[in-house]
């Protein structure tokens, strides 16, 4: 999940009611069924779910209560010991992709010393994912590095690039020819933002980190293709509403020639009638009004920029406040269906969408707090010693969407499209927003 949304919280325009009243109902639009073999997935990350974590930059941030840390890590949701059951929960959904990260800090807790127990754990995890009929999507860096890398200055030190690539080479060699989809860096913009504020860094260090991530991704792309020919490789971008150009400049813009697909993480958009993205500044993501149609615009935008590449929604999901219902009554199931509808609209318009991952399979540690709950299965990490996985309403919904290859024809999204979207201002401020097949009434002007 992208905490750097705080950077993109509040840049929109003001709409007049009369302008919105111009919206006319469109003919029933086309939606595309998802093709057989479409990549349906669930996502998590090693650090956020595993628990029992070794020395790392993030265990240190938590220990010294860096900005944004409100909850102890404890053992998170103990994926390290409960992964067989969690993989089985994913299998029962019908997904065919399981995304997680293999943590450098666990594999190599001391420079040059690999932990055989950690390697055995990841070996068994990958084996179980594949035995359950799923492809592993492996993230090589989900913002966490070993404590000894922190001691040498992290990405300030040029040695880190070579050492990162050495760890990546070990992992790729170990899991090559197993159908892995590789992600080098998760949300580089958010990674840099968190290091800037939590480590913290100055602007010179930030620039050095950007250069290092760019060089390392480019080298990793070539290395992976040499070791695991045919395996798809990418880095997922955090969509950043009004500041998305800055987010893309973190890494994406300089590596478009070293991507096999465009990986997009979409959580929130903004439009002239929805300024709630400002709650990202306080970390109260559950107070933000989702903009499902924004995903439609975002998918079309990235496809226009890189028309030869397929697009993968690597992360999409909804936060609640400690599992409580949203104040507006919008449910996880409704959120999921609405977003899937707009993916189908994008596909009908020619966007080559290859996959969709729900973030996340279970609740986990959201970079300082357990309060934001994104899981299909909720877990009370701070109050339930059993760490029981309890299904939300969206479990059955996701299962049916996968089985039916999307929402049915004529589906009416619960969330009405807003006017003048940041995601595509030319089309939506000056033209008519795309309208679902529903008799939505334009407000009186």
Short mmCIF file of C-alpha atoms in Angstrom, two decimals:
data_model
loop_
_atom_site.label_atom_id
_atom_site.label_comp_id
_atom_site.label_asym_id
_atom_site.label_seq_id
_atom_site.Cartn_x
_atom_site.Cartn_y
_atom_site.Cartn_z
CA UNK A 1 0.00 0.00 0.00
CA UNK A 2 1.32 3.46 -0.90
CA UNK A 3 1.85 5.85 2.00
CA UNK A 4 3.31 8.39 -0.42
CA UNK A 5 -0.27 9.29 -1.31
CA UNK A 6 0.22 11.99 1.31
CA UNK A 7 2.30 13.80 -1.31
CA UNK A 8 -0.61 13.86 -3.74
CA UNK A 9 -3.42 14.77 -1.44
CA UNK A 10 -5.03 18.01 -2.50
CA UNK A 11 -4.50 19.42 -5.97
CA UNK A 12 -7.84 19.63 -7.82
CA UNK A 13 -10.13 22.24 -9.35
CA UNK A 14 -13.50 23.48 -8.17
CA UNK A 15 -16.57 22.40 -10.07
CA UNK A 16 -19.86 24.19 -10.44
CA UNK A 17 -23.15 22.29 -10.11
CA UNK A 18 -24.18 23.61 -13.50
CA UNK A 19 -21.12 22.09 -15.10
CA UNK A 20 -21.96 18.70 -13.69
CA UNK A 21 -25.55 19.07 -14.79
CA UNK A 22 -24.31 18.96 -18.38
CA UNK A 23 -23.62 15.24 -17.93
CA UNK A 24 -25.89 13.23 -20.18
CA UNK A 25 -26.68 9.58 -20.03
CA UNK A 26 -24.64 7.57 -22.50
CA UNK A 27 -25.80 4.49 -24.36
CA UNK A 28 -25.15 1.25 -22.53
CA UNK A 29 -21.35 0.96 -22.79
CA UNK A 30 -19.38 -2.12 -23.68
CA UNK A 31 -17.62 -4.21 -21.08
CA UNK A 32 -15.24 -7.06 -21.82
CA UNK A 33 -15.25 -10.37 -20.04
CA UNK A 34 -11.88 -11.34 -18.67
CA UNK A 35 -10.23 -13.93 -20.91
CA UNK A 36 -9.58 -17.46 -19.79
CA UNK A 37 -6.09 -17.59 -18.35
CA UNK A 38 -6.33 -14.04 -17.00
CA UNK A 39 -4.02 -13.56 -14.01
CA UNK A 40 -6.11 -13.16 -10.87
CA UNK A 41 -4.04 -12.68 -7.74
CA UNK A 42 -3.69 -11.73 -4.12
CA UNK A 43 -0.80 -9.75 -2.74
CA UNK A 44 1.16 -9.26 0.45
CA UNK A 45 4.76 -8.53 1.41
CA UNK A 46 7.19 -10.48 3.53
CA UNK A 47 7.93 -7.86 6.18
CA UNK A 48 4.33 -6.73 6.52
CA UNK A 49 2.99 -10.19 7.27
CA UNK A 50 5.75 -12.56 8.35
CA UNK A 51 6.53 -11.46 11.91
CA UNK A 52 9.64 -12.65 13.83
CA UNK A 53 11.66 -10.30 11.67
CA UNK A 54 15.45 -9.96 11.84
CA UNK A 55 17.45 -6.72 12.08
CA UNK A 56 16.52 -4.37 9.25
CA UNK A 57 15.94 -0.72 8.46
CA UNK A 58 12.27 -1.15 9.33
CA UNK A 59 12.73 -2.97 12.64
CA UNK A 60 15.00 -0.05 13.58
CA UNK A 61 12.45 2.56 12.49
CA UNK A 62 9.84 0.85 14.64
CA UNK A 63 12.15 0.52 17.63
CA UNK A 64 12.96 4.23 17.68
CA UNK A 65 9.39 5.23 16.80
CA UNK A 66 10.23 7.10 13.65
CA UNK A 67 7.55 9.46 12.25
CA UNK A 68 4.37 7.55 11.47
CA UNK A 69 5.02 4.62 13.82
CA UNK A 70 2.04 4.17 16.13
CA UNK A 71 1.85 0.40 16.72
CA UNK A 72 4.48 -2.17 17.67
CA UNK A 73 5.27 -4.76 15.01
CA UNK A 74 4.96 -7.71 17.39
CA UNK A 75 4.73 -10.80 15.15
CA UNK A 76 2.48 -9.05 12.65
CA UNK A 77 0.02 -11.72 11.42
CA UNK A 78 2.67 -14.48 11.71
CA UNK A 79 2.69 -15.45 8.05
CA UNK A 80 6.10 -17.00 8.73
CA UNK A 81 4.42 -19.86 10.59
CA UNK A 82 0.91 -19.73 9.11
CA UNK A 83 1.73 -19.51 5.41
CA UNK A 84 0.43 -23.02 4.56
CA UNK A 85 -3.04 -22.00 5.70
CA UNK A 86 -2.86 -18.62 3.98
CA UNK A 87 -1.79 -20.20 0.69
CA UNK A 88 -4.78 -22.52 1.01
CA UNK A 89 -7.09 -19.53 1.58
CA UNK A 90 -5.76 -18.03 -1.65
CA UNK A 91 -6.26 -21.30 -3.52
CA UNK A 92 -9.90 -21.46 -2.43
CA UNK A 93 -10.50 -18.01 -3.91
CA UNK A 94 -9.61 -19.38 -7.32
CA UNK A 95 -6.65 -17.04 -7.88
CA UNK A 96 -3.71 -18.15 -9.99
CA UNK A 97 -1.10 -15.63 -8.77
CA UNK A 98 0.27 -15.19 -5.25
CA UNK A 99 2.41 -12.11 -4.75
CA UNK A 100 4.86 -11.74 -1.88
CA UNK A 101 8.42 -10.59 -1.30
CA UNK A 102 11.51 -12.60 -0.47
CA UNK A 103 13.21 -10.54 2.19
CA UNK A 104 16.92 -9.81 1.85
CA UNK A 105 17.13 -9.12 5.59
CA UNK A 106 15.88 -12.63 6.35
CA UNK A 107 17.94 -14.40 3.67
CA UNK A 108 21.22 -12.61 4.51
CA UNK A 109 21.02 -11.26 8.09
CA UNK A 110 24.80 -10.76 8.13
CA UNK A 111 26.92 -9.75 5.16
CA UNK A 112 27.91 -12.88 3.27
CA UNK A 113 26.04 -15.23 5.64
CA UNK A 114 22.81 -16.75 4.38
CA UNK A 115 20.36 -18.29 6.83
CA UNK A 116 19.49 -21.89 5.83
CA UNK A 117 16.24 -21.79 7.82
CA UNK A 118 15.10 -18.71 5.95
CA UNK A 119 15.98 -20.28 2.62
CA UNK A 120 14.07 -23.45 3.54
CA UNK A 121 11.03 -21.34 4.48
CA UNK A 122 11.00 -19.51 1.15
CA UNK A 123 11.63 -22.76 -0.73
CA UNK A 124 8.58 -24.31 0.88
CA UNK A 125 6.48 -21.19 0.35
CA UNK A 126 7.23 -21.15 -3.38
CA UNK A 127 6.64 -24.91 -3.57
CA UNK A 128 3.24 -24.61 -1.88
CA UNK A 129 2.19 -21.68 -4.07
CA UNK A 130 2.95 -23.68 -7.20
CA UNK A 131 1.38 -26.87 -5.83
CA UNK A 132 -1.82 -24.88 -5.25
CA UNK A 133 -1.95 -24.00 -8.93
CA UNK A 134 -0.66 -20.43 -8.57
CA UNK A 135 2.24 -18.55 -10.09
CA UNK A 136 4.55 -16.80 -7.65
CA UNK A 137 4.91 -13.08 -8.16
CA UNK A 138 8.10 -12.33 -6.27
CA UNK A 139 9.07 -8.84 -5.22
CA UNK A 140 12.81 -8.50 -4.68
CA UNK A 141 12.61 -5.25 -2.68
CA UNK A 142 9.52 -4.13 -0.79
CA UNK A 143 11.29 -1.25 1.04
CA UNK A 144 13.21 -3.44 3.51
CA UNK A 145 16.94 -4.13 3.64
CA UNK A 146 19.24 -5.74 6.23
CA UNK A 147 20.55 -3.86 9.24
CA UNK A 148 24.12 -4.23 8.00
CA UNK A 149 23.14 -2.43 4.79
CA UNK A 150 21.67 0.37 6.91
CA UNK A 151 24.96 0.54 8.82
CA UNK A 152 26.93 1.16 5.64
CA UNK A 153 24.63 3.98 4.57
CA UNK A 154 21.97 2.09 2.61
CA UNK A 155 21.63 3.46 -0.93
CA UNK A 156 24.14 6.25 -0.17
CA UNK A 157 26.90 3.66 -0.55
CA UNK A 158 27.54 2.45 -4.11
CA UNK A 159 28.37 -1.01 -2.70
CA UNK A 160 24.68 -1.49 -1.91
CA UNK A 161 23.83 -1.72 -5.61
CA UNK A 162 26.24 -4.62 -6.18
CA UNK A 163 25.21 -6.36 -2.96
CA UNK A 164 21.51 -5.98 -3.80
CA UNK A 165 22.15 -7.51 -7.21
CA UNK A 166 24.11 -10.34 -5.58
CA UNK A 167 21.13 -11.18 -3.38
CA UNK A 168 18.76 -10.88 -6.35
CA UNK A 169 20.95 -13.21 -8.41
CA UNK A 170 20.84 -15.80 -5.62
CA UNK A 171 17.03 -15.63 -5.45
CA UNK A 172 16.47 -15.70 -9.19
CA UNK A 173 18.84 -18.64 -9.61
CA UNK A 174 16.96 -20.50 -6.89
CA UNK A 175 13.47 -19.97 -8.30
CA UNK A 176 14.08 -19.72 -12.03
CA UNK A 177 12.04 -21.86 -14.43
CA UNK A 178 9.13 -21.96 -11.96
CA UNK A 179 6.81 -19.52 -13.69
CA UNK A 180 7.77 -16.58 -11.49
CA UNK A 181 6.64 -13.04 -12.34
CA UNK A 182 9.43 -10.77 -11.08
CA UNK A 183 9.05 -7.33 -9.50
CA UNK A 184 12.34 -5.53 -8.79
CA UNK A 185 11.31 -2.56 -6.62
CA UNK A 186 7.88 -2.04 -5.13
CA UNK A 187 6.58 1.52 -5.62
CA UNK A 188 9.92 3.31 -5.95
CA UNK A 189 8.31 6.71 -5.29
CA UNK A 190 6.81 5.55 -1.99
CA UNK A 191 10.07 3.72 -1.09
CA UNK A 192 12.01 6.97 -1.53
CA UNK A 193 9.41 9.00 0.36
CA UNK A 194 9.47 6.64 3.35
CA UNK A 195 13.27 6.63 3.44
CA UNK A 196 13.25 10.43 3.19
CA UNK A 197 10.99 10.77 6.22
CA UNK A 198 11.82 7.70 8.32
CA UNK A 199 15.56 7.29 7.92
CA UNK A 200 15.64 10.32 7.32
CA UNK A 201 17.54 11.59 4.25
CA UNK A 202 18.44 14.97 2.81
CA UNK A 203 17.72 15.91 -0.79
CA UNK A 204 21.21 14.91 -1.89
CA UNK A 205 20.71 11.44 -0.47
CA UNK A 206 17.29 11.28 -2.12
CA UNK A 207 18.83 12.04 -5.50
CA UNK A 208 21.52 9.39 -4.90
CA UNK A 209 18.86 6.82 -4.02
CA UNK A 210 16.92 7.61 -7.18
CA UNK A 211 20.04 7.10 -9.30
CA UNK A 212 20.88 3.87 -7.47
CA UNK A 213 17.39 2.38 -7.89
CA UNK A 214 17.38 3.24 -11.58
CA UNK A 215 20.76 1.65 -12.23
CA UNK A 216 19.92 -1.38 -10.12
CA UNK A 217 16.58 -2.03 -11.81
CA UNK A 218 18.16 -1.79 -15.24
CA UNK A 219 20.90 -4.24 -14.27
CA UNK A 220 18.41 -6.57 -12.56
CA UNK A 221 16.16 -6.65 -15.63
CA UNK A 222 19.02 -7.84 -17.81
CA UNK A 223 20.26 -10.29 -15.20
CA UNK A 224 16.83 -11.88 -14.70
CA UNK A 225 16.32 -12.31 -18.44
CA UNK A 226 19.67 -14.01 -18.70
CA UNK A 227 19.03 -16.38 -15.77
CA UNK A 228 15.29 -16.96 -16.25
CA UNK A 229 14.56 -16.48 -19.97
CA UNK A 230 10.96 -15.67 -20.76
CA UNK A 231 10.04 -14.65 -17.21
CA UNK A 232 8.21 -11.29 -17.11
CA UNK A 233 9.95 -8.51 -15.19
CA UNK A 234 8.68 -5.11 -14.06
CA UNK A 235 8.51 -2.59 -11.25
CA UNK A 236 5.11 -1.48 -10.01
CA UNK A 237 4.27 2.22 -9.91
CA UNK A 238 2.24 3.90 -7.19
CA UNK A 239 -0.41 6.01 -8.88
CA UNK A 240 -0.24 9.47 -7.30
CA UNK A 241 -3.26 11.50 -8.53
CA UNK A 242 -2.27 15.15 -9.07
CA UNK A 243 1.42 14.50 -8.45
CA UNK A 244 1.66 11.36 -10.54
CA UNK A 245 4.25 12.94 -12.79
CA UNK A 246 6.57 13.27 -9.80
CA UNK A 247 5.86 9.69 -8.75
CA UNK A 248 6.70 8.36 -12.22
CA UNK A 249 9.91 10.38 -12.24
CA UNK A 250 11.18 8.40 -9.25
CA UNK A 251 12.03 5.39 -11.43
CA UNK A 252 9.42 4.52 -14.04
CA UNK A 253 10.26 7.20 -16.61
CA UNK A 254 13.88 6.05 -16.84
CA UNK A 255 13.21 2.32 -17.18
CA UNK A 256 10.36 2.06 -19.68
CA UNK A 257 12.70 0.17 -22.00
CA UNK A 258 13.37 -2.36 -19.23
CA UNK A 259 9.79 -3.46 -18.51
CA UNK A 260 7.83 -6.44 -19.79
CA UNK A 261 4.54 -5.08 -18.51
CA UNK A 262 3.29 -1.92 -16.82
CA UNK A 263 2.55 -2.64 -13.16
CA UNK A 264 0.10 -0.21 -11.57
CA UNK A 265 -0.97 0.19 -7.93
CA UNK A 266 -4.24 2.10 -7.78
CA UNK A 267 -6.04 2.97 -4.57
CA UNK A 268 -7.44 6.50 -4.81
CA UNK A 269 -8.17 9.15 -7.36
CA UNK A 270 -9.51 12.68 -7.11
CA UNK A 271 -12.02 14.83 -8.92
CA UNK A 272 -13.63 18.22 -8.47
CA UNK A 273 -16.42 16.71 -6.39
CA UNK A 274 -14.12 14.57 -4.27
CA UNK A 275 -11.39 16.31 -2.29
CA UNK A 276 -11.13 13.61 0.37
CA UNK A 277 -7.66 12.55 -0.77
CA UNK A 278 -6.52 15.11 1.79
CA UNK A 279 -7.03 12.43 4.45
CA UNK A 280 -3.91 10.75 3.09
CA UNK A 281 -2.01 13.51 4.90
CA UNK A 282 -3.20 12.12 8.24
CA UNK A 283 -2.99 8.44 7.34
CA UNK A 284 -6.77 8.08 7.66
CA UNK A 285 -7.15 6.30 4.34
CA UNK A 286 -10.56 4.89 5.30
CA UNK A 287 -11.98 8.44 5.21
CA UNK A 288 -11.07 8.88 1.54
CA UNK A 289 -13.96 8.45 -0.88
CA UNK A 290 -12.79 5.92 -3.47
CA UNK A 291 -12.92 6.86 -7.14
CA UNK A 292 -13.31 3.53 -8.98
CA UNK A 293 -13.61 5.13 -12.41
CA UNK A 294 -10.17 6.65 -11.90
CA UNK A 295 -8.69 3.21 -12.51
CA UNK A 296 -10.26 3.26 -15.98
CA UNK A 297 -8.53 6.53 -16.83
CA UNK A 298 -5.22 5.41 -15.34
CA UNK A 299 -5.18 2.15 -17.29
CA UNK A 300 -5.92 4.00 -20.53
CA UNK A 301 -3.26 6.61 -19.79
CA UNK A 302 -0.44 4.14 -19.21
CA UNK A 303 -1.52 2.10 -22.22
CA UNK A 304 -1.31 5.22 -24.42
CA UNK A 305 2.19 5.90 -23.09
CA UNK A 306 3.44 2.34 -23.66
CA UNK A 307 1.09 0.86 -26.25
CA UNK A 308 3.19 -2.25 -26.90
CA UNK A 309 3.15 -3.45 -23.28
CA UNK A 310 0.34 -5.17 -21.38
CA UNK A 311 -0.84 -3.65 -18.12
CA UNK A 312 -1.13 -5.41 -14.74
CA UNK A 313 -3.00 -4.02 -11.73
CA UNK A 314 -0.44 -5.20 -9.20
CA UNK A 315 -2.27 -3.70 -6.20
CA UNK A 316 -5.82 -2.49 -5.63
CA UNK A 317 -7.87 -2.58 -2.45
CA UNK A 318 -9.76 -0.66 0.22
CA UNK A 319 -8.83 0.33 3.74
CA UNK A 320 -11.18 0.25 6.71
CA UNK A 321 -10.58 1.66 10.19
CA UNK A 322 -9.65 -1.38 12.29
CA UNK A 323 -12.20 -3.46 10.41
CA UNK A 324 -15.15 -1.22 11.23
CA UNK A 325 -17.71 -0.50 8.49
CA UNK A 326 -17.07 2.68 6.52
CA UNK A 327 -19.13 5.65 7.65
CA UNK A 328 -20.72 5.90 4.20
CA UNK A 329 -21.70 2.21 4.17
CA UNK A 330 -19.57 1.40 1.12
CA UNK A 331 -18.50 -2.22 1.50
CA UNK A 332 -15.40 -4.08 0.45
CA UNK A 333 -17.51 -6.12 -1.97
CA UNK A 334 -18.96 -3.01 -3.59
CA UNK A 335 -15.51 -1.47 -3.87
CA UNK A 336 -14.16 -4.62 -5.51
CA UNK A 337 -17.03 -4.98 -7.98
CA UNK A 338 -16.91 -1.30 -8.93
CA UNK A 339 -13.20 -1.40 -9.68
CA UNK A 340 -13.46 -4.63 -11.64
CA UNK A 341 -16.27 -3.06 -13.69
CA UNK A 342 -14.00 -0.19 -14.71
CA UNK A 343 -11.18 -2.59 -15.58
CA UNK A 344 -13.63 -4.35 -17.89
CA UNK A 345 -14.57 -0.99 -19.43
CA UNK A 346 -10.89 -0.26 -20.06
CA UNK A 347 -10.42 -3.65 -21.67
CA UNK A 348 -13.41 -3.04 -23.93
CA UNK A 349 -11.69 0.17 -25.00
CA UNK A 350 -8.60 -1.76 -26.01
CA UNK A 351 -6.39 -1.72 -22.92
CA UNK A 352 -4.36 -4.94 -22.75
CA UNK A 353 -4.90 -5.84 -19.09
CA UNK A 354 -3.09 -9.08 -18.22
CA UNK A 355 -3.72 -9.35 -14.47
CA UNK A 356 -5.25 -8.00 -11.28
CA UNK A 357 -4.06 -8.50 -7.68
CA UNK A 358 -6.13 -7.70 -4.62
CA UNK A 359 -4.22 -6.03 -1.80
CA UNK A 360 -4.25 -7.85 0.47
CA UNK A 361 -5.04 -11.47 1.31
CA UNK A 362 -5.01 -10.73 5.04
CA UNK A 363 -4.68 -7.59 7.11
CA UNK A 364 -1.05 -6.86 7.91
CA UNK A 365 1.33 -4.25 9.29
CA UNK A 366 0.80 -1.12 7.23
CA UNK A 367 4.16 0.57 7.75
CA UNK A 368 3.70 1.69 11.32
CA UNK A 369 0.14 0.74 12.15
CA UNK A 370 -2.35 -2.11 12.16
CA UNK A 371 -5.26 0.34 11.97
CA UNK A 372 -5.66 0.42 8.17
CA UNK A 373 -7.27 -2.91 7.25
CA UNK A 374 -6.98 -4.01 3.63
CA UNK A 375 -7.42 -7.76 3.98
CA UNK A 376 -9.93 -10.03 2.32
CA UNK A 377 -9.44 -11.85 5.61
CA UNK A 378 -9.30 -9.63 8.68
CA UNK A 379 -6.85 -10.32 11.53
CA UNK A 380 -6.85 -8.57 14.90
CA UNK A 381 -3.08 -8.54 15.30
CA UNK A 382 -3.02 -6.45 18.48
CA UNK A 383 -5.90 -8.06 20.39
CA UNK A 384 -6.33 -11.66 19.20
CA UNK A 385 -3.53 -14.00 20.34
CA UNK A 386 -4.85 -16.66 17.96
CA UNK A 387 -4.44 -14.32 14.94
CA UNK A 388 -7.52 -15.94 13.42
CA UNK A 389 -8.25 -15.19 9.75
CA UNK A 390 -11.88 -14.05 9.51
CA UNK A 391 -13.41 -13.68 6.03
CA UNK A 392 -14.86 -10.36 4.98
CA UNK A 393 -17.82 -10.04 2.65
CA UNK A 394 -15.39 -9.64 -0.27
CA UNK A 395 -14.12 -13.24 -0.07
CA UNK A 396 -17.25 -14.65 -1.68
CA UNK A 397 -17.41 -11.67 -4.02
CA UNK A 398 -13.88 -12.12 -5.35
CA UNK A 399 -14.45 -15.85 -5.74
CA UNK A 400 -17.58 -15.25 -7.83
CA UNK A 401 -15.91 -12.53 -9.93
CA UNK A 402 -13.10 -14.93 -10.80
CA UNK A 403 -15.47 -17.79 -11.56
CA UNK A 404 -17.73 -15.58 -13.71
CA UNK A 405 -14.79 -13.80 -15.41
CA UNK A 406 -15.92 -10.39 -14.21
CA UNK A 407 -19.05 -8.58 -13.17
CA UNK A 408 -22.15 -9.35 -15.26
CA UNK A 409 -23.24 -7.32 -18.26
CA UNK A 410 -25.37 -4.41 -17.14
CA UNK A 411 -23.67 -4.13 -13.74
CA UNK A 412 -24.32 -0.73 -12.17
CA UNK A 413 -21.43 0.55 -10.04
CA UNK A 414 -22.41 1.73 -6.59
CA UNK A 415 -20.05 4.71 -6.85
CA UNK A 416 -21.21 7.27 -9.37
CA UNK A 417 -18.49 8.72 -11.64
CA UNK A 418 -17.37 12.17 -10.56
CA UNK A 419 -16.95 15.28 -12.66
CA UNK A 420 -13.55 16.66 -13.72
CA UNK A 421 -11.19 13.88 -12.72
CA UNK A 422 -7.51 14.51 -12.06
CA UNK A 423 -6.86 11.25 -13.90
CA UNK A 424 -8.09 12.64 -17.25
CA UNK A 425 -9.05 16.32 -16.90
CA UNK A 426 -9.39 17.02 -20.63
CA UNK A 427 -11.94 14.29 -21.16
CA UNK A 428 -13.82 14.71 -17.89
CA UNK A 429 -13.74 18.48 -17.31
CA UNK A 430 -14.49 19.56 -20.86
CA UNK A 431 -16.41 16.52 -22.03
CA UNK A 432 -18.92 14.03 -20.67
CA UNK A 433 -17.74 11.55 -18.05
CA UNK A 434 -18.23 7.92 -19.05
CA UNK A 435 -21.56 6.78 -17.67
CA UNK A 436 -22.37 3.26 -16.51
CA UNK A 437 -25.52 1.57 -17.84
CA UNK A 438 -27.68 3.13 -15.16
CA UNK A 439 -30.24 5.89 -15.01
CA UNK A 440 -28.16 8.12 -12.74
CA UNK A 441 -29.89 11.44 -12.39
CA UNK A 442 -27.81 14.54 -12.96
CA UNK A 443 -28.26 16.87 -9.96
CA UNK A 444 -30.49 19.86 -10.52
CA UNK A 445 -28.36 22.79 -11.65
#
